[in-house]
Amino acid sequence: MTISATTEAVATRPWQLSAEAEALWKKFPPRANPKSWPATRASRASVVTRMLTPPFLGHDSKTRCNRKLTLLKVLDWLEMQPGNTWQERWDASGVGIDGHVDWRTRLIDDLKSVDNLGPRGERIFKILGMGLVQLIGGDVLRPDLSWLIATNSPLRIANEMERVRDGEAIAKLRALRTASTVGDSTVLPAIEKIALIMAAKGGMVTDLTPGDCLELFKTSKEVFPGPGKSARHSPFCYQLLHSLGAFPADAPPSVRMFSTRFPGQLTTEQLVDRYDLACRPVRDLLIDYLRERQPGIDYNTLTGLATALALWFWKDLEKHHPGMDSLRLAPDVAAAWKRRLQTRIVRSTNEHGQVVESTVERATASDTLMTVRAFYLDLAQWALNEPARWGPWAVPCPVRADDVQHRKMKSRQKARMDQRTRERLPVLPALLEAVDRNRRAAAARLTAAEHVCPGELFTAGGQTLRRAILKRHSPHLWAEEPASGRRRNLAREESNSFWGWAAVEVLRMTGIRIEELSEISHHSLVQYRLPSTGELVPLLQIAPSKTDEERLLVVSPELADVLSAIICRVRADDGGVPLVIAYDHHEKVWNPSMPLLFQRKIGLEDRPIPIDGIRTLLQDALAATGFTDATGQPLHFAPHDFRRIFTTDAVMNGMPPHIAQLILGHRDINTTMGYKAVYPEEVINGHRAFIARRRDLRPSEEYRSPTEEEWEEFLGHFEHRKVALGDCGRAYGTSCIHEHSCIRCPLLRAAPAQRPRLVDIRDNLIDRIAEAEREGWAGEAEGLKVSLAAANAKLAQLDNLITHRAAAIHLGMPTFPDVAGRHITRNQGVVTGS
């Protein structure tokens, strides 16, 4: 371990526009500015006459006087410049080139040189913007967009545009702020940006194009460069215009489609050239190799191959052994590279503020070694078929078979995952209760705050807060902690706690992957009719993800409650789930608009919650519970932990492994068996012995997917579990071990409709106990009292369930015609179905 006093500069990665963004740029170009138009060709007399009539007049005499004075002075100064139009004179003055230089100083100096400042002299300096903004609002001048963004005068051009140019449309833009989830600090600058585009391009609000907005964003970053985010570069004005209906119907619903944060798919050349390899022959070889592998793998795997081969393998060799031009590595070079790959340097700060460097084992070293080994073996194999192309690169592989201890690596990984599952499975019930409790508490605090005035104290969710007094409009509801004065956004807390709870519940009840969770849509809810009984079974359709295979999951009543709560939360005013456009971070492409369930409103735009956002919501929800592990650290749940817990719980409760394999979407049953962590040793040994015997006695065709008859038997098991009071919860393939004493059995799930029958049973038990005590049948009375206690417990559970479902709402599950022939579009803020 060493102590470092300096830090290395981190190179920034250049971003690019995606192919979709490039196409949209061409489809929606910015408007071109003409050199001349009627208002700028007008004479001085007509301009002055027009500016002295409504709507250009000021509200009071002082304002009217100042506006007229400054207008005349600006016209006097412009007439000193060469040109035939007012715009030509403005351009000839040169003050519109750099907005950081104050144009008013030049005007004062020029008028002073001809003794034309007037009696007020230089005192008019501060109000000269009034004169220029009148000419801009009247479309006499159209300064360059970069100048308008940077200048300190005139300001608040939106106020002038609202008064004289397009008051109705700008008033609608201001009204939209009440429907957004952002405050005045975001909405008002966005309206100002829209006014700047009108000032630079002319026209009304509805004349603005997506290209005009994109040009504004690009110009803003050029005028104010620098790292990090800035309010100057906010794209919210695009949302305002899109919500107003100013853009064409085929305009992108989200400005994110133009952002360099979503670069799209890179070509194989770009994937390799990110690392600036010095040896061109090897660089070309890697490109050819990736291009050869590309048709059979997805884009995420392709980028992983490029990183492993170009960065971790060849770039590292070039860094430590400059001048290398062959894949044939000397033994000492190969050994040194593998040693460097096995470890990495971790920097941390000690208690003295010094940067401490320590060497730790690299977790991905085995994966990189396997990738490099496969690369060499592929070249050797391909050289047999195409010796001219691949033969020169077929050399001995520097990674031997024993360098990659795949079995040991898998065993260690299995042990770590099993330990995680064993730690988390026992606390899952308490975790679910805590997450739900925090959700309800956050909702209670938000509701209580809505019913008090600013400055008043309120108590809800176990906390006492004071509703904050805000100086400006905010769509959120803020509260303060009386002791510390810290402000809290109760609306955001409620939203985050709800979505964290929803993610936990859906993940633990379905066992799906997190990317599959983010892709669940309203169309994923389908139904299946049992052919034997005609009963409708609600199903959840999981779209193809990792294994490119879709699957159907049975929706339990508990899962139906969660999905109902989600749908009710995201549903629009017309009852439909809004269409949102999502970016696939694995494939680097934009998906078509879909009614995704995990979405929420950002500003005026309905956006899907991305995978990273779901992870953050999960961690925030789990951190709020306060659970810790054996070391006292906060208990961390990864999204995949719920998948392993689901598998373990299902197999432990009797689900056949090959059924679990289909539910989880695994291609290999060994993967499914690897997910389960807790399993009795005798069952493992007996199962393995059974499989070994069956493999000896039965043909390989037996190892297959379940047949229709097996599925019918599996579904029929649940029909045989129906009893008078509800359903029996015993596992598949098991018989009743409680001698059908259902009232005492903990596996009985009483149906709400059978509550009167359960009440009759309880009353009958009370009468029988009284009779037994009266007749002196002590043994009979004791047994009946056990049944009475069980009946009371069942009634209590049933009452809790009925209370929990009291607010449940029908899911609105779409039928097949709805899925195939119905879509939702937004046009000028109106949602329609067709």
PDB file of C-alpha atoms in Angstrom, residues 321-574:
ATOM      1  CA  HIS A 321       5.790  -2.934 -24.364  1.00  0.00           C
ATOM      2  CA  PRO A 322       5.860  -0.178 -27.003  1.00  0.00           C
ATOM      3  CA  GLY A 323       6.379  -1.212 -30.609  1.00  0.00           C
ATOM      4  CA  MET A 324       4.594  -4.578 -30.460  1.00  0.00           C
ATOM      5  CA  ASP A 325       3.119  -5.667 -33.796  1.00  0.00           C
ATOM      6  CA  SER A 326       2.446  -9.395 -33.374  1.00  0.00           C
ATOM      7  CA  LEU A 327       0.021 -11.515 -31.395  1.00  0.00           C
ATOM      8  CA  ARG A 328       2.823 -13.969 -30.637  1.00  0.00           C
ATOM      9  CA  LEU A 329       3.725 -13.030 -27.059  1.00  0.00           C
ATOM     10  CA  ALA A 330       6.930 -13.993 -25.333  1.00  0.00           C
ATOM     11  CA  PRO A 331       6.374 -16.020 -22.140  1.00  0.00           C
ATOM     12  CA  ASP A 332       7.586 -13.219 -19.878  1.00  0.00           C
ATOM     13  CA  VAL A 333       5.398 -10.642 -21.681  1.00  0.00           C
ATOM     14  CA  ALA A 334       2.313 -12.862 -21.393  1.00  0.00           C
ATOM     15  CA  ALA A 335       2.996 -13.597 -17.722  1.00  0.00           C
ATOM     16  CA  ALA A 336       3.468  -9.889 -16.907  1.00  0.00           C
ATOM     17  CA  TRP A 337       0.217  -9.000 -18.684  1.00  0.00           C
ATOM     18  CA  LYS A 338      -1.730 -11.641 -16.749  1.00  0.00           C
ATOM     19  CA  ARG A 339      -0.306 -10.409 -13.463  1.00  0.00           C
ATOM     20  CA  ARG A 340      -1.353  -6.841 -14.250  1.00  0.00           C
ATOM     21  CA  LEU A 341      -4.791  -8.058 -15.236  1.00  0.00           C
ATOM     22  CA  GLN A 342      -5.318  -9.964 -11.986  1.00  0.00           C
ATOM     23  CA  THR A 343      -5.096  -6.865  -9.768  1.00  0.00           C
ATOM     24  CA  ARG A 344      -6.091  -3.220  -9.796  1.00  0.00           C
ATOM     25  CA  ILE A 345      -5.256  -0.107  -7.798  1.00  0.00           C
ATOM     26  CA  VAL A 346      -7.930   1.317  -5.495  1.00  0.00           C
ATOM     27  CA  ARG A 347      -7.529   4.852  -4.170  1.00  0.00           C
ATOM     28  CA  SER A 348      -9.117   5.993  -0.929  1.00  0.00           C
ATOM     29  CA  THR A 349      -8.620   8.796   1.574  1.00  0.00           C
ATOM     30  CA  ASN A 350      -7.343   8.017   5.055  1.00  0.00           C
ATOM     31  CA  GLU A 351      -8.065   9.890   8.265  1.00  0.00           C
ATOM     32  CA  HIS A 352      -5.226  12.352   7.536  1.00  0.00           C
ATOM     33  CA  GLY A 353      -6.690  13.384   4.169  1.00  0.00           C
ATOM     34  CA  GLN A 354      -4.025  11.538   2.192  1.00  0.00           C
ATOM     35  CA  VAL A 355      -4.828   9.458  -0.883  1.00  0.00           C
ATOM     36  CA  VAL A 356      -4.018   5.820  -0.117  1.00  0.00           C
ATOM     37  CA  GLU A 357      -3.410   3.337  -2.933  1.00  0.00           C
ATOM     38  CA  SER A 358      -4.045  -0.347  -2.301  1.00  0.00           C
ATOM     39  CA  THR A 359      -3.918  -3.366  -4.595  1.00  0.00           C
ATOM     40  CA  VAL A 360      -6.994  -5.578  -4.782  1.00  0.00           C
ATOM     41  CA  GLU A 361      -8.004  -8.530  -6.923  1.00  0.00           C
ATOM     42  CA  ARG A 362      -9.834  -7.662 -10.141  1.00  0.00           C
ATOM     43  CA  ALA A 363     -13.186  -9.447 -10.236  1.00  0.00           C
ATOM     44  CA  THR A 364     -13.445  -9.415 -14.061  1.00  0.00           C
ATOM     45  CA  ALA A 365      -9.974 -10.843 -14.745  1.00  0.00           C
ATOM     46  CA  SER A 366     -11.262 -14.353 -15.489  1.00  0.00           C
ATOM     47  CA  ASP A 367     -13.797 -13.025 -17.981  1.00  0.00           C
ATOM     48  CA  THR A 368     -11.098 -11.095 -19.847  1.00  0.00           C
ATOM     49  CA  LEU A 369      -8.794 -14.127 -19.886  1.00  0.00           C
ATOM     50  CA  MET A 370     -11.574 -16.272 -21.345  1.00  0.00           C
ATOM     51  CA  THR A 371     -12.317 -13.616 -23.969  1.00  0.00           C
ATOM     52  CA  VAL A 372      -8.666 -13.424 -25.053  1.00  0.00           C
ATOM     53  CA  ARG A 373      -8.384 -17.214 -25.110  1.00  0.00           C
ATOM     54  CA  ALA A 374     -11.512 -17.477 -27.262  1.00  0.00           C
ATOM     55  CA  PHE A 375     -10.057 -14.789 -29.572  1.00  0.00           C
ATOM     56  CA  TYR A 376      -6.870 -16.810 -30.195  1.00  0.00           C
ATOM     57  CA  LEU A 377      -8.751 -20.090 -30.593  1.00  0.00           C
ATOM     58  CA  ASP A 378     -11.207 -18.504 -33.033  1.00  0.00           C
ATOM     59  CA  LEU A 379      -8.339 -17.221 -35.166  1.00  0.00           C
ATOM     60  CA  ALA A 380      -6.753 -20.668 -35.204  1.00  0.00           C
ATOM     61  CA  GLN A 381     -10.041 -22.306 -36.198  1.00  0.00           C
ATOM     62  CA  TRP A 382     -10.857 -19.740 -38.875  1.00  0.00           C
ATOM     63  CA  ALA A 383      -7.342 -20.081 -40.317  1.00  0.00           C
ATOM     64  CA  LEU A 384      -8.238 -23.636 -41.378  1.00  0.00           C
ATOM     65  CA  ASN A 385     -11.089 -22.322 -43.543  1.00  0.00           C
ATOM     66  CA  GLU A 386      -9.548 -19.040 -44.730  1.00  0.00           C
ATOM     67  CA  PRO A 387      -5.769 -19.376 -44.435  1.00  0.00           C
ATOM     68  CA  ALA A 388      -5.028 -16.285 -46.536  1.00  0.00           C
ATOM     69  CA  ARG A 389      -7.114 -14.036 -44.303  1.00  0.00           C
ATOM     70  CA  TRP A 390      -6.591 -15.459 -40.819  1.00  0.00           C
ATOM     71  CA  GLY A 391      -3.535 -17.679 -41.205  1.00  0.00           C
ATOM     72  CA  PRO A 392      -0.889 -14.998 -40.463  1.00  0.00           C
ATOM     73  CA  TRP A 393      -2.552 -14.353 -37.092  1.00  0.00           C
ATOM     74  CA  ALA A 394      -2.857 -17.992 -35.991  1.00  0.00           C
ATOM     75  CA  VAL A 395      -0.249 -18.188 -33.209  1.00  0.00           C
ATOM     76  CA  PRO A 396      -0.040 -19.997 -29.862  1.00  0.00           C
ATOM     77  CA  CYS A 397      -2.496 -18.691 -27.280  1.00  0.00           C
ATOM     78  CA  PRO A 398      -0.866 -16.960 -24.269  1.00  0.00           C
ATOM     79  CA  VAL A 399      -3.798 -17.970 -22.036  1.00  0.00           C
ATOM     80  CA  ARG A 400      -3.576 -21.644 -21.126  1.00  0.00           C
ATOM     81  CA  ALA A 401      -6.573 -23.723 -20.092  1.00  0.00           C
ATOM     82  CA  ASP A 402      -5.399 -23.863 -16.479  1.00  0.00           C
ATOM     83  CA  ASP A 403      -5.125 -20.041 -16.385  1.00  0.00           C
ATOM     84  CA  VAL A 404      -8.888 -19.861 -16.468  1.00  0.00           C
ATOM     85  CA  GLN A 405     -10.147 -21.853 -13.512  1.00  0.00           C
ATOM     86  CA  HIS A 406     -13.732 -21.660 -14.627  1.00  0.00           C
ATOM     87  CA  ARG A 407     -15.010 -24.285 -12.226  1.00  0.00           C
ATOM     88  CA  LYS A 408     -13.366 -22.677  -9.213  1.00  0.00           C
ATOM     89  CA  MET A 409     -14.602 -19.257 -10.288  1.00  0.00           C
ATOM     90  CA  LYS A 410     -18.148 -20.549 -10.657  1.00  0.00           C
ATOM     91  CA  SER A 411     -17.959 -22.294  -7.286  1.00  0.00           C
ATOM     92  CA  ARG A 412     -16.805 -19.120  -5.572  1.00  0.00           C
ATOM     93  CA  GLN A 413     -19.480 -17.097  -7.313  1.00  0.00           C
ATOM     94  CA  LYS A 414     -22.127 -19.670  -6.355  1.00  0.00           C
ATOM     95  CA  ALA A 415     -20.972 -19.602  -2.737  1.00  0.00           C
ATOM     96  CA  ARG A 416     -21.134 -15.792  -2.610  1.00  0.00           C
ATOM     97  CA  MET A 417     -24.576 -15.686  -4.176  1.00  0.00           C
ATOM     98  CA  ASP A 418     -25.884 -18.435  -1.894  1.00  0.00           C
ATOM     99  CA  GLN A 419     -24.612 -16.582   1.152  1.00  0.00           C
ATOM    100  CA  ARG A 420     -26.336 -13.392  -0.038  1.00  0.00           C
ATOM    101  CA  THR A 421     -29.585 -15.312  -0.479  1.00  0.00           C
ATOM    102  CA  ARG A 422     -29.322 -16.980   2.940  1.00  0.00           C
ATOM    103  CA  GLU A 423     -28.778 -13.596   4.582  1.00  0.00           C
ATOM    104  CA  ARG A 424     -31.663 -11.912   2.796  1.00  0.00           C
ATOM    105  CA  LEU A 425     -34.332 -14.602   2.621  1.00  0.00           C
ATOM    106  CA  PRO A 426     -35.156 -14.545   6.385  1.00  0.00           C
ATOM    107  CA  VAL A 427     -35.509 -10.756   6.494  1.00  0.00           C
ATOM    108  CA  LEU A 428     -37.684 -10.505   3.372  1.00  0.00           C
ATOM    109  CA  PRO A 429     -41.044 -10.452   5.226  1.00  0.00           C
ATOM    110  CA  ALA A 430     -39.860  -7.733   7.605  1.00  0.00           C
ATOM    111  CA  LEU A 431     -38.359  -5.836   4.669  1.00  0.00           C
ATOM    112  CA  LEU A 432     -41.629  -5.910   2.729  1.00  0.00           C
ATOM    113  CA  GLU A 433     -43.526  -4.691   5.767  1.00  0.00           C
ATOM    114  CA  ALA A 434     -41.050  -1.853   6.339  1.00  0.00           C
ATOM    115  CA  VAL A 435     -41.099  -0.727   2.702  1.00  0.00           C
ATOM    116  CA  ASP A 436     -44.900  -0.704   2.670  1.00  0.00           C
ATOM    117  CA  ARG A 437     -45.006   1.122   6.018  1.00  0.00           C
ATOM    118  CA  ASN A 438     -42.641   3.818   4.732  1.00  0.00           C
ATOM    119  CA  ARG A 439     -44.753   4.199   1.581  1.00  0.00           C
ATOM    120  CA  ARG A 440     -47.917   4.698   3.600  1.00  0.00           C
ATOM    121  CA  ALA A 441     -46.178   7.108   5.968  1.00  0.00           C
ATOM    122  CA  ALA A 442     -44.874   9.231   3.074  1.00  0.00           C
ATOM    123  CA  ALA A 443     -48.355   9.334   1.544  1.00  0.00           C
ATOM    124  CA  ALA A 444     -49.858  10.302   4.908  1.00  0.00           C
ATOM    125  CA  ARG A 445     -47.368  13.164   5.342  1.00  0.00           C
ATOM    126  CA  LEU A 446     -48.145  14.482   1.863  1.00  0.00           C
ATOM    127  CA  THR A 447     -51.904  14.305   2.439  1.00  0.00           C
ATOM    128  CA  ALA A 448     -51.647  15.993   5.847  1.00  0.00           C
ATOM    129  CA  ALA A 449     -49.495  18.794   4.452  1.00  0.00           C
ATOM    130  CA  GLU A 450     -52.056  19.485   1.727  1.00  0.00           C
ATOM    131  CA  HIS A 451     -54.696  20.215   4.366  1.00  0.00           C
ATOM    132  CA  VAL A 452     -52.742  22.797   6.380  1.00  0.00           C
ATOM    133  CA  CYS A 453     -51.729  26.340   5.558  1.00  0.00           C
ATOM    134  CA  PRO A 454     -48.098  27.380   4.985  1.00  0.00           C
ATOM    135  CA  GLY A 455     -46.325  27.849   8.288  1.00  0.00           C
ATOM    136  CA  GLU A 456     -48.567  25.475  10.252  1.00  0.00           C
ATOM    137  CA  LEU A 457     -47.357  22.355  12.047  1.00  0.00           C
ATOM    138  CA  PHE A 458     -48.790  18.932  11.244  1.00  0.00           C
ATOM    139  CA  THR A 459     -48.133  15.385  12.442  1.00  0.00           C
ATOM    140  CA  ALA A 460     -48.366  12.383  10.141  1.00  0.00           C
ATOM    141  CA  GLY A 461     -46.393   9.247   9.414  1.00  0.00           C
ATOM    142  CA  GLY A 462     -44.794   9.411  12.863  1.00  0.00           C
ATOM    143  CA  GLN A 463     -43.209  12.824  12.242  1.00  0.00           C
ATOM    144  CA  THR A 464     -44.060  16.420  13.076  1.00  0.00           C
ATOM    145  CA  LEU A 465     -43.274  18.912  10.315  1.00  0.00           C
ATOM    146  CA  ARG A 466     -44.109  22.460   9.347  1.00  0.00           C
ATOM    147  CA  ARG A 467     -45.414  23.305   5.899  1.00  0.00           C
ATOM    148  CA  ALA A 468     -42.884  25.602   4.262  1.00  0.00           C
ATOM    149  CA  ILE A 469     -43.656  29.173   3.216  1.00  0.00           C
ATOM    150  CA  LEU A 470     -42.483  29.560  -0.399  1.00  0.00           C
ATOM    151  CA  LYS A 471     -41.479  32.823  -2.034  1.00  0.00           C
ATOM    152  CA  ARG A 472     -42.222  31.584  -5.555  1.00  0.00           C
ATOM    153  CA  HIS A 473     -44.520  29.073  -7.188  1.00  0.00           C
ATOM    154  CA  SER A 474     -43.534  25.429  -6.895  1.00  0.00           C
ATOM    155  CA  PRO A 475     -45.468  22.373  -8.096  1.00  0.00           C
ATOM    156  CA  HIS A 476     -44.111  20.406  -5.161  1.00  0.00           C
ATOM    157  CA  LEU A 477     -45.195  20.521  -1.561  1.00  0.00           C
ATOM    158  CA  TRP A 478     -42.346  21.415   0.788  1.00  0.00           C
ATOM    159  CA  ALA A 479     -42.125  20.962   4.549  1.00  0.00           C
ATOM    160  CA  GLU A 480     -39.536  21.844   7.179  1.00  0.00           C
ATOM    161  CA  GLU A 481     -38.250  19.943  10.168  1.00  0.00           C
ATOM    162  CA  PRO A 482     -38.961  22.192  13.177  1.00  0.00           C
ATOM    163  CA  ALA A 483     -35.715  21.324  14.964  1.00  0.00           C
ATOM    164  CA  SER A 484     -33.186  21.629  12.142  1.00  0.00           C
ATOM    165  CA  GLY A 485     -35.106  23.716   9.605  1.00  0.00           C
ATOM    166  CA  ARG A 486     -34.157  21.300   6.826  1.00  0.00           C
ATOM    167  CA  ARG A 487     -36.589  21.422   3.927  1.00  0.00           C
ATOM    168  CA  ARG A 488     -38.066  18.261   2.463  1.00  0.00           C
ATOM    169  CA  ASN A 489     -39.920  17.750  -0.802  1.00  0.00           C
ATOM    170  CA  LEU A 490     -42.859  15.652   0.396  1.00  0.00           C
ATOM    171  CA  ALA A 491     -44.178  15.051  -3.115  1.00  0.00           C
ATOM    172  CA  ARG A 492     -40.855  13.625  -4.231  1.00  0.00           C
ATOM    173  CA  GLU A 493     -40.528  11.544  -1.067  1.00  0.00           C
ATOM    174  CA  GLU A 494     -43.972  10.061  -1.658  1.00  0.00           C
ATOM    175  CA  SER A 495     -43.209   9.346  -5.323  1.00  0.00           C
ATOM    176  CA  ASN A 496     -39.854   7.730  -4.591  1.00  0.00           C
ATOM    177  CA  SER A 497     -41.243   5.609  -1.765  1.00  0.00           C
ATOM    178  CA  PHE A 498     -44.144   4.426  -3.928  1.00  0.00           C
ATOM    179  CA  TRP A 499     -41.973   3.393  -6.875  1.00  0.00           C
ATOM    180  CA  GLY A 500     -39.427   1.771  -4.579  1.00  0.00           C
ATOM    181  CA  TRP A 501     -42.221  -0.253  -2.972  1.00  0.00           C
ATOM    182  CA  ALA A 502     -43.659  -1.156  -6.389  1.00  0.00           C
ATOM    183  CA  ALA A 503     -40.265  -2.338  -7.673  1.00  0.00           C
ATOM    184  CA  VAL A 504     -39.654  -4.479  -4.573  1.00  0.00           C
ATOM    185  CA  GLU A 505     -43.102  -6.076  -4.760  1.00  0.00           C
ATOM    186  CA  VAL A 506     -43.021  -6.856  -8.491  1.00  0.00           C
ATOM    187  CA  LEU A 507     -39.469  -8.204  -8.390  1.00  0.00           C
ATOM    188  CA  ARG A 508     -40.043 -10.483  -5.413  1.00  0.00           C
ATOM    189  CA  MET A 509     -43.400 -11.844  -6.676  1.00  0.00           C
ATOM    190  CA  THR A 510     -42.309 -12.505 -10.279  1.00  0.00           C
ATOM    191  CA  GLY A 511     -38.558 -13.179 -10.188  1.00  0.00           C
ATOM    192  CA  ILE A 512     -38.058 -11.159 -13.372  1.00  0.00           C
ATOM    193  CA  ARG A 513     -34.895  -9.299 -14.328  1.00  0.00           C
ATOM    194  CA  ILE A 514     -34.648  -5.567 -13.784  1.00  0.00           C
ATOM    195  CA  GLU A 515     -34.574  -4.827 -17.522  1.00  0.00           C
ATOM    196  CA  GLU A 516     -37.753  -6.888 -17.875  1.00  0.00           C
ATOM    197  CA  LEU A 517     -39.304  -4.882 -15.064  1.00  0.00           C
ATOM    198  CA  SER A 518     -38.595  -1.638 -16.899  1.00  0.00           C
ATOM    199  CA  GLU A 519     -40.289  -3.024 -20.043  1.00  0.00           C
ATOM    200  CA  ILE A 520     -43.590  -4.130 -18.459  1.00  0.00           C
ATOM    201  CA  SER A 521     -46.394  -2.308 -20.254  1.00  0.00           C
ATOM    202  CA  HIS A 522     -50.181  -2.153 -20.033  1.00  0.00           C
ATOM    203  CA  HIS A 523     -50.246  -4.565 -22.978  1.00  0.00           C
ATOM    204  CA  SER A 524     -48.292  -7.093 -20.905  1.00  0.00           C
ATOM    205  CA  LEU A 525     -51.490  -7.911 -19.004  1.00  0.00           C
ATOM    206  CA  VAL A 526     -53.270 -10.748 -20.819  1.00  0.00           C
ATOM    207  CA  GLN A 527     -55.630 -13.510 -19.761  1.00  0.00           C
ATOM    208  CA  TYR A 528     -55.956 -17.267 -20.316  1.00  0.00           C
ATOM    209  CA  ARG A 529     -59.108 -19.354 -20.029  1.00  0.00           C
ATOM    210  CA  LEU A 530     -58.662 -22.810 -18.491  1.00  0.00           C
ATOM    211  CA  PRO A 531     -60.135 -25.278 -20.987  1.00  0.00           C
ATOM    212  CA  SER A 532     -61.438 -27.593 -18.257  1.00  0.00           C
ATOM    213  CA  THR A 533     -63.325 -25.079 -16.107  1.00  0.00           C
ATOM    214  CA  GLY A 534     -63.512 -21.939 -18.229  1.00  0.00           C
ATOM    215  CA  GLU A 535     -61.897 -19.915 -15.427  1.00  0.00           C
ATOM    216  CA  LEU A 536     -60.013 -16.804 -16.562  1.00  0.00           C
ATOM    217  CA  VAL A 537     -56.424 -16.674 -15.325  1.00  0.00           C
ATOM    218  CA  PRO A 538     -54.679 -13.267 -15.463  1.00  0.00           C
ATOM    219  CA  LEU A 539     -51.180 -13.518 -16.912  1.00  0.00           C
ATOM    220  CA  LEU A 540     -48.223 -11.176 -17.139  1.00  0.00           C
ATOM    221  CA  GLN A 541     -46.365 -11.339 -20.445  1.00  0.00           C
ATOM    222  CA  ILE A 542     -42.622 -10.817 -20.121  1.00  0.00           C
ATOM    223  CA  ALA A 543     -41.025  -9.446 -23.273  1.00  0.00           C
ATOM    224  CA  PRO A 544     -37.863 -11.142 -24.635  1.00  0.00           C
ATOM    225  CA  SER A 545     -34.737  -9.859 -22.943  1.00  0.00           C
ATOM    226  CA  LYS A 546     -31.550 -11.749 -22.120  1.00  0.00           C
ATOM    227  CA  THR A 547     -32.459 -15.091 -23.725  1.00  0.00           C
ATOM    228  CA  ASP A 548     -34.705 -13.581 -26.443  1.00  0.00           C
ATOM    229  CA  GLU A 549     -37.639 -15.696 -25.247  1.00  0.00           C
ATOM    230  CA  GLU A 550     -40.943 -14.350 -24.001  1.00  0.00           C
ATOM    231  CA  ARG A 551     -42.849 -16.067 -21.216  1.00  0.00           C
ATOM    232  CA  LEU A 552     -46.090 -15.798 -19.273  1.00  0.00           C
ATOM    233  CA  LEU A 553     -46.436 -15.571 -15.495  1.00  0.00           C
ATOM    234  CA  VAL A 554     -49.595 -16.135 -13.478  1.00  0.00           C
ATOM    235  CA  VAL A 555     -50.720 -12.923 -11.732  1.00  0.00           C
ATOM    236  CA  SER A 556     -51.417 -13.669  -8.082  1.00  0.00           C
ATOM    237  CA  PRO A 557     -54.004 -11.579  -6.173  1.00  0.00           C
ATOM    238  CA  GLU A 558     -51.198  -9.775  -4.330  1.00  0.00           C
ATOM    239  CA  LEU A 559     -49.419  -8.953  -7.596  1.00  0.00           C
ATOM    240  CA  ALA A 560     -52.719  -7.808  -9.084  1.00  0.00           C
ATOM    241  CA  ASP A 561     -53.097  -5.316  -6.210  1.00  0.00           C
ATOM    242  CA  VAL A 562     -49.639  -3.892  -6.898  1.00  0.00           C
ATOM    243  CA  LEU A 563     -50.212  -3.625 -10.656  1.00  0.00           C
ATOM    244  CA  SER A 564     -53.583  -1.999 -10.015  1.00  0.00           C
ATOM    245  CA  ALA A 565     -51.951   0.636  -7.805  1.00  0.00           C
ATOM    246  CA  ILE A 566     -49.318   1.316 -10.488  1.00  0.00           C
ATOM    247  CA  ILE A 567     -51.860   1.639 -13.296  1.00  0.00           C
ATOM    248  CA  CYS A 568     -54.083   3.941 -11.272  1.00  0.00           C
ATOM    249  CA  ARG A 569     -51.096   6.157 -10.550  1.00  0.00           C
ATOM    250  CA  VAL A 570     -49.876   6.544 -14.157  1.00  0.00           C
ATOM    251  CA  ARG A 571     -53.276   6.525 -15.868  1.00  0.00           C
ATOM    252  CA  ALA A 572     -54.141   9.679 -17.831  1.00  0.00           C
ATOM    253  CA  ASP A 573     -57.365  11.640 -17.542  1.00  0.00           C
ATOM    254  CA  ASP A 574     -59.026   9.559 -20.272  1.00  0.00           C
TER     255      ASP A 574
END
